[in-house]
Amino acid sequence: MALITADHLKLGYDSQIVASDLSFTVEEGDYLCIIGENGSGKTTLMKALLGLHKPLEGSLEFAEDMDQNEIGYLPQQTVIQSDFPASVREIVLSGCQGHWRNRFFYSAEDRATAKRYIEQVGITDLADKYYSDLSGGQKQRVLLARALCAAVKVLLLDEPIAGLDPSASENMYRVIKELNGAGMTIIMISHDLTSALKDANKVLHIGETNYFGTVSEYLKVRTEDLGGAK
Amino acid sequence: MIQKLIMYFQFPFVRYALIVGVLIALCSSLLGVTLVLKRYSFIGDGLSHVAFGAMAVAAVMRFASTTVVVLPVTVICAILLLRRGQNAKIHGDAAIAMLSVSALAFGYMLMNVFSASSNVSGDVCSTLFGSTSILTLSKTDVWLCAVLAVVMLALFVLLFNRIFAVTFDETFAKAIGINADRYNLIIAIMIAVIIVLAMNLVGSLLISALVIFPALSAMRLYRSFLKVTVCSGILSVLCALAGILISILAGTPVGSTIVAADAVVFLICCVLKRIGVGTE
Ligand SMILES: Nc1ncnc2c1ncn2[C@@H]1O[C@H](COP(=O)(O)OP(=O)(O)OP(=O)(O)O)[C@@H](O)[C@H]1O
Ligand SMILES: [Mg+2]
């Protein structure tokens, strides 16, 4: 059975409908790329997948072995008060709390996981700094490391490379690809089609007409019918 | 001077009062960090007025231990306020303002109409600004306070990491499967309990100061959540000790002396930050 099955989803706020008729499936180990114009409802869909937003209509089903405690999430925007006292290490570690069961303190394993991901996203030199002192791109990388700590089976990324410099985004793609290779399911929102579609195997295009299918099919459809994916 | 202190400390009751005072100061300052960061300070303020109203009712009905009545009422109000805050963010402020002002008004009215004591304004004053001395607390209250304070401390240490996650980024916490609503509820209940405890120490008008000052002072000096929390606790304990001792020696009211000490420490921390000390 598919990990996630969405059937004729309709998303919106109050009476305003944002996206409708979304149907797609995500299998274990998939790398799904969600694309669409600004305001087309990508972030809203991701929130629905996380249970933070209730769909107006349609059904959203999860496989029984998909547990919310095994999902990692990188939000598009995280507004943290500028005076919030928090070190980079404290923030990254907090991602590990997702898979705590009746546990209240970090284990040695949690610390090792945090250390590993801090290295992977290239923020080792920032580990003892304070979040409020970091630049936008540095903050984004800290939150990515936190998301990676939380992700055991599924990783949801909302525009992960927004604000990153070229080498950092290349590194980000590489890390994500490696995790996907190791069996992690990836769902990513991106506006950077060329790089994003290189590694992905499925595409969900949200717009006036929605499209869901494999990357190779999508590229074919797009070249045949330029209007379909504008 | 020292002799006077030694004389006082020969009474076991004075020693207990000191211990209870320090415990209350400690747990209120630890949770104060969360309160400040979650922008819940106004809830704390509203609750302290509710506690005043409940205290007035308890006093009028002549309960042996007022805490027994005040505690459940305040906890229920905390839960209601939190619910309201979640449903209607905009109206939350007004609701709290209304609730707290009515609680004050009804409390004062009840005390005036029904009080058996000849010194009504003295009673009101001590409920608002704390007893002139915590030594006047009943024995039940002292024990209840001590036990509750220890429970709050233990709970805080146990939930420290969860409280950080929920305070720092609630959306992310929910997304990764942390039951943020449950922890918010626990935090609200803990705040209510601590407010009731602190009321015994400094009275209902000064509670906010006791809860918020140490956290704000610590935030001038440190930048990580753990360090700020620890520093806040230490500062609060020192201020409480100093306040209680000074009040015994100089005969000043306990509550205001402690809060004055907190305020002075806050000013010192601001100056230290200005001249660049403590920012690590
Ligand atoms: N909290 C909210 N309340 C009401 N409307 C909202 C809310 N969040 C988003 N919207 C509306 O929903 C629509 C879709 O928003 P969403 O954030 O899902 O877009 P998006 O596809 O992620 O866009 P972008 O590429 O800019 O990130 C927008 O028109 C926006 O105005
Ligand atoms: Mg978006």
Coordinates of C-alpha atoms and ligand atoms in Angstrom, one line a residue:
Chain A
M1 CA 0.0 0.0 0.0
A2 CA 1.2 3.5 -0.8
L3 CA 2.6 5.6 2.1
I4 CA 0.3 8.6 1.3
T5 CA -2.8 8.5 -0.8
A6 CA -4.6 11.8 -1.6
D7 CA -7.9 11.5 -3.4
H8 CA -9.6 14.6 -4.8
L9 CA -8.3 16.9 -2.1
K10 CA -9.7 20.4 -1.9
L11 CA -7.7 22.9 0.2
G12 CA -8.5 26.3 1.3
Y13 CA -9.0 28.8 4.1
D14 CA -12.6 29.6 5.3
S15 CA -14.5 30.1 2.0
Q16 CA -11.5 30.8 -0.2
I17 CA -10.5 27.7 -2.2
V18 CA -6.8 27.5 -2.8
A19 CA -6.4 24.2 -4.7
S20 CA -8.8 21.6 -5.7
D21 CA -9.0 18.1 -7.2
L22 CA -5.5 17.0 -6.0
S23 CA -5.0 13.3 -6.4
F24 CA -1.6 11.6 -6.0
T25 CA 0.2 8.8 -4.2
V26 CA 3.5 8.7 -2.5
E27 CA 5.3 5.3 -2.2
E28 CA 8.0 4.4 0.2
G29 CA 11.3 5.7 -1.1
D30 CA 9.8 8.2 -3.5
Y31 CA 11.3 11.6 -4.2
L32 CA 8.3 13.8 -5.0
C33 CA 8.8 17.3 -6.2
I34 CA 5.9 19.7 -5.8
I35 CA 5.9 22.7 -8.1
G36 CA 3.6 25.6 -8.9
E37 CA 3.3 29.3 -9.0
N38 CA 3.3 31.5 -5.9
G39 CA 0.1 31.2 -4.0
S40 CA -1.0 28.0 -5.8
G41 CA -1.3 26.1 -2.5
K42 CA 1.9 24.1 -2.2
T43 CA 2.6 25.1 1.4
T44 CA -1.0 24.6 2.3
L45 CA -0.8 21.0 0.9
M46 CA 2.3 20.3 2.9
K47 CA 0.6 21.5 6.1
A48 CA -2.3 19.2 5.3
L49 CA 0.1 16.3 4.9
L50 CA 1.4 17.2 8.4
G51 CA -2.0 17.4 9.9
L52 CA -1.6 21.1 10.6
H53 CA -4.3 22.1 8.1
K54 CA -7.7 20.4 7.5
P55 CA -8.6 19.7 3.9
L56 CA -12.0 21.1 2.9
E57 CA -12.9 18.0 0.9
G58 CA -11.5 14.8 -0.3
S59 CA -9.5 12.2 1.6
L60 CA -6.0 11.9 2.7
E61 CA -4.9 8.4 3.8
F62 CA -1.6 7.3 5.4
A63 CA -0.2 3.9 5.5
E64 CA -0.5 2.3 8.9
D65 CA 3.2 2.2 9.5
M66 CA 3.6 5.9 8.7
D67 CA 3.9 7.6 12.1
Q68 CA 4.0 11.3 12.6
N69 CA 6.9 10.8 14.9
E70 CA 9.1 9.8 12.0
I71 CA 8.5 12.8 9.8
G72 CA 11.0 15.7 9.4
Y73 CA 9.8 19.1 8.3
L74 CA 11.5 22.2 7.1
P75 CA 9.0 25.0 7.0
Q76 CA 9.1 27.7 4.3
Q77 CA 9.1 30.4 6.9
T78 CA 9.9 30.2 10.6
V79 CA 9.3 33.3 12.5
I80 CA 11.3 33.3 15.8
Q81 CA 11.4 36.2 18.1
S82 CA 14.7 38.1 17.6
D83 CA 15.5 37.9 21.3
F84 CA 14.8 34.2 21.8
P85 CA 17.8 32.6 23.7
A86 CA 18.7 29.4 21.9
S87 CA 22.0 27.9 20.7
V88 CA 22.3 26.1 17.4
R89 CA 22.9 22.9 19.1
E90 CA 19.8 23.2 21.3
I91 CA 17.7 23.8 18.2
V92 CA 19.1 20.9 16.1
L93 CA 18.8 18.5 19.0
S94 CA 15.1 19.4 19.5
G95 CA 14.4 17.7 16.2
C96 CA 15.3 14.4 17.9
Q97 CA 12.3 14.8 20.3
G98 CA 10.0 13.6 17.5
H99 CA 10.8 9.9 18.1
W100 CA 10.9 10.1 21.9
R101 CA 8.5 7.7 23.6
N102 CA 8.2 8.2 27.3
R103 CA 11.6 9.7 27.3
F104 CA 12.5 13.2 28.5
F105 CA 16.2 13.7 28.0
Y106 CA 18.5 13.4 25.0
S107 CA 20.4 10.1 24.7
A108 CA 24.0 9.8 23.5
E109 CA 22.5 8.5 20.2
D110 CA 20.5 11.7 19.8
R111 CA 23.6 13.8 20.3
A112 CA 25.5 11.7 17.8
T113 CA 22.7 12.2 15.2
A114 CA 22.6 15.9 15.8
K115 CA 26.4 16.1 15.4
R116 CA 26.3 14.1 12.2
Y117 CA 23.7 16.3 10.6
I118 CA 25.4 19.5 11.8
E119 CA 28.4 18.3 9.9
Q120 CA 26.5 17.2 6.8
V121 CA 24.8 20.6 6.3
G122 CA 28.2 22.3 6.9
I123 CA 27.4 24.3 10.1
T124 CA 30.0 22.7 12.4
D125 CA 31.6 26.1 13.0
L126 CA 28.2 27.6 14.0
A127 CA 27.3 24.8 16.5
D128 CA 28.1 26.9 19.5
K129 CA 26.6 30.2 18.1
Y130 CA 23.2 31.6 18.9
Y131 CA 20.4 31.5 16.5
S132 CA 19.6 35.2 16.6
D133 CA 23.1 36.0 15.5
L134 CA 22.9 34.0 12.3
S135 CA 22.3 35.2 8.7
G136 CA 19.2 34.1 6.9
G137 CA 20.9 31.3 5.0
Q138 CA 22.7 30.1 8.1
K139 CA 19.4 29.9 9.9
Q140 CA 17.9 27.9 7.0
R141 CA 20.7 25.4 7.4
V142 CA 20.2 25.1 11.1
L143 CA 16.5 24.3 10.5
L144 CA 17.4 21.8 7.8
A145 CA 19.7 20.0 10.3
R146 CA 16.8 20.0 12.8
A147 CA 14.4 18.6 10.1
L148 CA 17.0 15.8 9.3
C149 CA 17.2 14.9 13.0
A150 CA 13.4 14.4 13.1
A151 CA 13.2 12.5 9.8
V152 CA 13.3 8.8 10.1
K153 CA 11.1 7.7 7.2
V154 CA 9.8 10.9 5.6
L155 CA 11.3 14.3 5.0
L156 CA 9.1 17.2 4.0
L157 CA 10.9 20.3 2.7
D158 CA 9.3 23.6 1.8
E159 CA 11.6 25.5 -0.5
P160 CA 14.8 24.2 1.2
I161 CA 17.2 26.1 -1.0
A162 CA 15.5 29.5 -0.7
G163 CA 18.2 31.9 0.5
L164 CA 21.1 29.5 0.2
D165 CA 24.2 30.3 -1.8
P166 CA 25.0 28.1 -4.8
S167 CA 27.5 25.8 -3.0
A168 CA 25.2 25.4 0.0
S169 CA 22.2 24.5 -2.2
E170 CA 24.3 22.0 -4.2
N171 CA 25.3 20.5 -0.8
M172 CA 21.7 20.5 0.3
Y173 CA 20.6 18.6 -2.9
R174 CA 23.4 16.1 -2.4
V175 CA 22.5 15.5 1.3
I176 CA 18.8 15.0 0.3
K177 CA 19.8 12.7 -2.6
E178 CA 21.9 10.6 -0.3
L179 CA 19.1 10.2 2.2
N180 CA 16.7 9.3 -0.5
G181 CA 19.2 6.7 -1.7
A182 CA 19.2 5.2 1.8
G183 CA 15.5 4.7 1.6
M184 CA 14.0 7.9 3.0
T185 CA 10.9 9.3 1.3
I186 CA 11.3 12.9 0.2
I187 CA 8.6 15.4 -0.5
M188 CA 10.0 18.7 -1.6
I189 CA 8.5 22.0 -2.8
S190 CA 10.8 23.9 -5.1
H191 CA 10.9 26.6 -7.7
D192 CA 14.3 25.5 -9.0
L193 CA 13.0 23.1 -11.6
T194 CA 16.2 22.0 -13.3
S195 CA 18.1 21.0 -10.1
A196 CA 15.0 19.7 -8.3
L197 CA 13.8 17.5 -11.1
K198 CA 17.2 16.0 -11.7
D199 CA 17.0 13.8 -8.5
A200 CA 13.2 13.5 -8.2
N201 CA 11.2 10.6 -9.5
K202 CA 7.7 12.1 -9.3
V203 CA 6.2 15.5 -9.9
L204 CA 3.1 17.1 -8.6
H205 CA 2.3 20.3 -10.4
I206 CA -0.4 22.5 -8.8
G207 CA -2.1 25.1 -10.9
E208 CA -5.2 25.6 -13.0
T209 CA -4.7 22.1 -14.2
N210 CA -3.0 19.8 -11.8
Y211 CA -0.5 17.3 -13.0
F212 CA 0.8 14.2 -11.2
G213 CA 3.2 11.6 -12.7
T214 CA 6.8 10.6 -13.1
V215 CA 9.5 13.2 -14.0
S216 CA 10.2 11.8 -17.4
E217 CA 6.5 11.9 -18.4
Y218 CA 6.2 15.4 -17.0
L219 CA 9.1 16.7 -19.0
K220 CA 7.7 15.1 -22.2
V221 CA 4.2 16.6 -21.5
R222 CA 5.8 20.0 -20.9
T223 CA 7.8 20.1 -24.1
E224 CA 4.7 19.0 -26.1
D225 CA 2.3 21.4 -24.5
L226 CA 4.1 24.4 -23.3
G227 CA 1.0 25.9 -21.9
G228 CA 0.3 23.1 -19.5
A229 CA 3.0 24.0 -17.0
K230 CA 3.4 27.7 -17.3
Chain B
M1 CA 22.5 42.6 63.3
I2 CA 23.9 39.0 63.0
Q3 CA 22.5 38.4 66.5
K4 CA 19.1 39.5 65.5
L5 CA 19.2 37.0 62.6
I6 CA 20.5 34.2 64.8
M7 CA 17.7 34.9 67.2
Y8 CA 15.1 34.7 64.5
F9 CA 16.6 31.5 63.0
Q10 CA 16.2 29.7 66.3
F11 CA 12.5 29.4 65.5
P12 CA 12.1 26.4 63.2
F13 CA 9.2 28.3 61.6
V14 CA 11.4 31.1 60.4
R15 CA 13.7 28.5 58.8
Y16 CA 10.8 26.8 57.0
A17 CA 9.5 30.1 55.8
L18 CA 12.9 30.9 54.3
I19 CA 13.1 27.6 52.6
V20 CA 9.6 27.9 51.2
G21 CA 10.3 31.4 50.0
V22 CA 13.4 30.4 48.2
L23 CA 11.6 27.4 46.6
I24 CA 8.8 29.6 45.4
A25 CA 11.2 32.1 43.9
L26 CA 13.1 29.4 42.2
C27 CA 10.2 27.8 40.4
S28 CA 8.5 31.0 39.5
S29 CA 11.7 32.2 37.8
L30 CA 12.3 29.0 35.9
L31 CA 8.8 29.1 34.3
G32 CA 9.2 32.9 33.9
V33 CA 11.5 32.3 31.0
T34 CA 8.8 30.4 29.1
L35 CA 6.2 32.9 30.1
V36 CA 8.2 35.8 28.7
L37 CA 9.2 34.0 25.5
K38 CA 5.7 32.7 24.8
R39 CA 4.3 36.2 25.4
Y40 CA 2.1 34.8 28.1
S41 CA 3.0 37.5 30.6
F42 CA -0.4 39.0 30.3
I43 CA -2.0 35.7 31.2
G44 CA 0.2 35.7 34.3
D45 CA -1.0 39.1 35.2
G46 CA -4.7 38.3 34.7
L47 CA -4.4 35.1 36.7
S48 CA -2.9 36.9 39.6
H49 CA -6.0 39.1 39.8
V50 CA -8.2 36.1 39.6
A51 CA -6.2 34.6 42.4
F52 CA -6.9 37.7 44.4
G53 CA -10.6 37.4 43.9
A54 CA -10.6 33.8 44.9
M55 CA -8.5 34.6 47.9
A56 CA -11.1 37.2 49.0
V57 CA -13.8 34.6 48.7
A58 CA -11.8 32.1 50.7
A59 CA -11.0 34.7 53.4
V60 CA -14.7 35.7 53.6
M61 CA -15.7 32.0 53.9
R62 CA -13.0 31.6 56.6
F63 CA -11.2 28.6 55.2
A64 CA -8.3 27.5 57.3
S65 CA -6.1 27.3 54.3
T66 CA -6.9 29.8 51.5
T67 CA -4.6 28.0 49.1
V68 CA -7.0 25.1 49.0
V69 CA -9.7 27.3 47.4
V70 CA -7.5 29.7 45.4
L71 CA -5.5 26.9 43.6
P72 CA -8.3 25.1 41.8
V73 CA -10.0 28.4 40.8
T74 CA -6.8 29.8 39.3
V75 CA -6.0 26.6 37.5
I76 CA -9.4 26.4 35.9
C77 CA -9.1 30.1 34.8
A78 CA -5.7 29.3 33.3
I79 CA -7.1 26.5 31.2
L80 CA -10.1 28.7 30.1
L81 CA -7.8 31.6 29.1
L82 CA -5.5 29.3 27.2
R83 CA -8.5 27.8 25.3
R84 CA -9.7 31.3 24.5
G85 CA -6.3 32.4 23.4
Q86 CA -6.1 29.6 20.9
N87 CA -9.6 30.1 19.4
A88 CA -9.7 33.9 19.1
K89 CA -6.2 35.5 19.3
I90 CA -7.5 39.0 18.9
H91 CA -10.1 39.0 21.7
G92 CA -7.9 37.2 24.1
D93 CA -6.4 40.4 25.6
A94 CA -9.8 42.0 26.2
A95 CA -11.1 38.8 27.8
I96 CA -8.2 38.7 30.2
A97 CA -8.5 42.3 31.0
M98 CA -12.2 42.0 31.8
L99 CA -11.7 38.9 33.8
S100 CA -8.9 40.3 35.9
V101 CA -10.5 43.6 36.6
S102 CA -13.8 42.0 37.6
A103 CA -12.0 39.6 39.9
L104 CA -10.3 42.5 41.6
A105 CA -13.5 44.4 41.9
F106 CA -15.6 41.5 43.3
G107 CA -12.8 40.5 45.6
Y108 CA -12.5 43.9 47.1
M109 CA -16.2 44.3 47.4
L110 CA -16.6 40.9 49.1
M111 CA -13.8 41.7 51.5
N112 CA -15.4 45.0 52.4
V113 CA -19.0 43.7 52.9
F114 CA -18.4 40.4 54.6
S115 CA -15.1 40.7 56.4
A116 CA -15.2 40.0 60.1
S117 CA -11.9 41.6 60.6
S118 CA -11.8 45.2 61.8
N119 CA -8.9 46.0 59.6
V120 CA -10.3 45.5 56.1
S121 CA -7.8 47.8 54.3
G122 CA -5.0 46.0 56.0
D123 CA -6.3 42.6 54.8
V124 CA -6.7 43.9 51.3
C125 CA -3.3 45.5 51.3
S126 CA -1.6 42.3 52.4
T127 CA -3.5 40.2 49.8
L128 CA -2.3 42.7 47.1
F129 CA 1.2 43.3 48.3
G130 CA 1.9 40.1 50.3
S131 CA 1.8 39.6 54.0
T132 CA 4.0 41.9 55.9
S133 CA 5.9 38.7 56.7
I134 CA 5.6 35.2 55.3
L135 CA 5.9 34.2 58.9
T136 CA 2.2 34.8 59.2
L137 CA 1.4 32.0 56.8
S138 CA -0.6 29.2 58.4
K139 CA 1.3 25.9 58.9
T140 CA -0.9 24.1 56.4
D141 CA -0.1 26.8 53.8
V142 CA 3.7 26.5 54.4
W143 CA 3.6 22.7 53.9
L144 CA 1.3 22.9 50.9
C145 CA 3.6 25.5 49.3
A146 CA 6.7 23.5 49.9
V147 CA 5.2 20.3 48.4
L148 CA 3.8 22.1 45.4
A149 CA 7.0 24.0 44.8
V150 CA 9.0 20.8 44.8
V151 CA 6.5 19.1 42.5
M152 CA 6.7 22.0 40.1
L153 CA 10.5 22.0 40.1
A154 CA 10.6 18.2 39.4
L155 CA 8.0 18.6 36.6
F156 CA 9.9 21.5 35.1
V157 CA 13.2 19.6 35.0
L158 CA 11.5 16.6 33.5
L159 CA 9.8 18.6 30.8
F160 CA 12.6 21.0 30.2
N161 CA 13.4 19.8 26.6
R162 CA 9.7 19.6 25.7
I163 CA 9.1 23.1 27.0
F164 CA 12.0 24.3 24.8
A165 CA 10.6 22.6 21.7
V166 CA 7.1 23.9 22.2
T167 CA 8.2 27.4 23.1
F168 CA 10.8 27.8 20.3
D169 CA 8.7 26.6 17.4
E170 CA 5.2 25.2 18.1
T171 CA 4.4 24.5 14.5
F172 CA 7.5 22.4 14.0
A173 CA 6.8 20.6 17.3
K174 CA 3.3 19.7 16.1
A175 CA 4.6 18.6 12.7
I176 CA 7.0 16.1 14.2
G177 CA 4.3 14.6 16.4
I178 CA 4.9 16.4 19.7
N179 CA 1.5 16.9 21.4
A180 CA 2.0 20.7 21.7
D181 CA -1.5 21.3 23.0
R182 CA -1.0 19.0 25.9
Y183 CA 2.3 20.7 26.8
N184 CA 0.7 24.1 26.5
L185 CA -2.0 23.0 28.9
I186 CA 0.6 21.7 31.3
I187 CA 2.5 24.9 31.1
A188 CA -0.6 26.9 31.8
I189 CA -1.5 24.8 34.8
M190 CA 2.1 25.1 36.1
I191 CA 1.9 28.9 35.7
A192 CA -1.4 28.9 37.6
V193 CA 0.0 26.9 40.5
I194 CA 3.1 29.0 40.6
I195 CA 1.1 32.2 40.7
V196 CA -0.9 30.9 43.7
L197 CA 2.3 30.0 45.4
A198 CA 3.9 33.3 44.6
M199 CA 0.9 35.1 45.9
N200 CA 1.8 33.9 49.4
L201 CA 5.3 35.3 49.0
V202 CA 4.8 38.7 47.4
G203 CA 1.0 39.3 47.0
S204 CA -1.0 39.3 43.9
L205 CA 0.1 42.7 42.5
L206 CA 3.8 41.9 42.6
I207 CA 3.7 38.4 41.2
S208 CA 4.4 39.4 37.6
A209 CA 7.6 41.1 38.8
L210 CA 8.7 38.0 40.7
V211 CA 8.1 35.8 37.6
I212 CA 9.4 38.1 34.9
F213 CA 12.3 40.1 36.3
P214 CA 14.8 37.2 36.8
A215 CA 14.1 35.9 33.3
L216 CA 14.6 39.3 31.7
S217 CA 17.8 39.8 33.8
A218 CA 19.2 36.4 32.7
M219 CA 18.3 37.2 29.0
R220 CA 20.6 40.3 29.2
L221 CA 23.5 38.1 30.2
Y222 CA 23.1 34.7 28.4
R223 CA 21.9 33.6 25.0
S224 CA 21.2 29.8 25.2
F225 CA 17.9 28.5 26.6
L226 CA 19.6 26.3 29.2
K227 CA 21.9 29.0 30.4
V228 CA 19.2 31.6 30.6
T229 CA 17.0 29.3 32.6
V230 CA 19.7 28.3 35.1
C231 CA 20.9 32.0 35.5
S232 CA 17.3 33.1 36.0
G233 CA 16.9 30.5 38.8
I234 CA 20.1 31.5 40.5
L235 CA 19.3 35.3 40.3
S236 CA 15.8 34.7 41.7
V237 CA 17.0 32.6 44.6
L238 CA 19.7 35.2 45.5
C239 CA 17.1 38.0 45.4
A240 CA 14.6 36.0 47.5
L241 CA 17.3 35.3 50.1
A242 CA 18.4 38.9 50.2
G243 CA 14.9 40.2 50.3
I244 CA 13.8 37.9 53.1
L245 CA 16.9 38.6 55.2
I246 CA 16.7 42.3 54.7
S247 CA 13.0 42.3 55.5
I248 CA 13.7 40.5 58.8
L249 CA 16.5 42.9 59.7
A250 CA 15.0 46.2 58.5
G251 CA 11.3 45.3 59.2
T252 CA 10.3 46.0 55.6
P253 CA 7.5 44.1 53.9
V254 CA 8.8 40.8 52.5
G255 CA 7.2 40.9 49.0
S256 CA 8.2 44.4 48.0
T257 CA 11.7 43.9 49.4
I258 CA 12.2 40.8 47.2
V259 CA 10.8 42.6 44.1
A260 CA 12.9 45.6 44.8
A261 CA 16.0 43.3 44.9
D262 CA 14.9 41.8 41.6
A263 CA 14.5 45.2 40.0
V264 CA 18.0 46.3 41.2
V265 CA 19.5 43.1 39.8
F266 CA 17.7 43.8 36.5
L267 CA 19.2 47.2 36.3
I268 CA 22.7 45.9 37.1
C269 CA 22.2 43.3 34.3
C270 CA 21.2 46.0 31.8
V271 CA 24.3 48.0 32.7
L272 CA 26.5 44.8 32.4
K273 CA 25.1 44.2 28.9
R274 CA 25.7 47.8 27.9
I275 CA 29.4 47.6 28.9
G276 CA 29.6 44.2 27.1
V277 CA 30.0 41.8 30.1
G278 CA 28.3 38.4 30.0
T279 CA 27.5 38.2 26.4
E280 CA 30.0 35.3 26.3
Ligands
LIG1 N1 -3.1 31.3 7.1 C1 -3.7 31.6 5.9 N2 -5.0 32.2 6.0 C2 -5.7 32.5 4.9 N3 -5.2 32.4 3.7 C3 -4.0 31.8 3.5 C4 -3.2 31.4 4.6 N4 -2.0 30.9 4.2 C5 -2.1 31.0 2.9 N5 -3.2 31.5 2.4 C6 -3.6 31.7 1.1 O1 -3.6 30.5 0.4 C7 -3.0 30.6 -0.9 C8 -1.9 29.6 -1.0 O2 -0.9 29.8 -0.1 P1 0.4 28.9 0.0 O3 1.2 29.4 1.1 O4 -0.1 27.5 0.1 O5 1.1 29.1 -1.4 P2 2.4 28.5 -2.0 O6 2.0 27.7 -3.2 O7 3.2 27.8 -0.9 O8 3.1 29.8 -2.5 P3 4.7 30.2 -2.5 O9 5.3 29.7 -3.8 O10 4.7 31.7 -2.5 O11 5.3 29.6 -1.3 C9 -2.6 32.0 -1.0 O12 -3.4 32.7 -1.9 C10 -2.7 32.6 0.3 O13 -3.2 33.9 0.2
MG2 MG 4.9 28.1 0.0

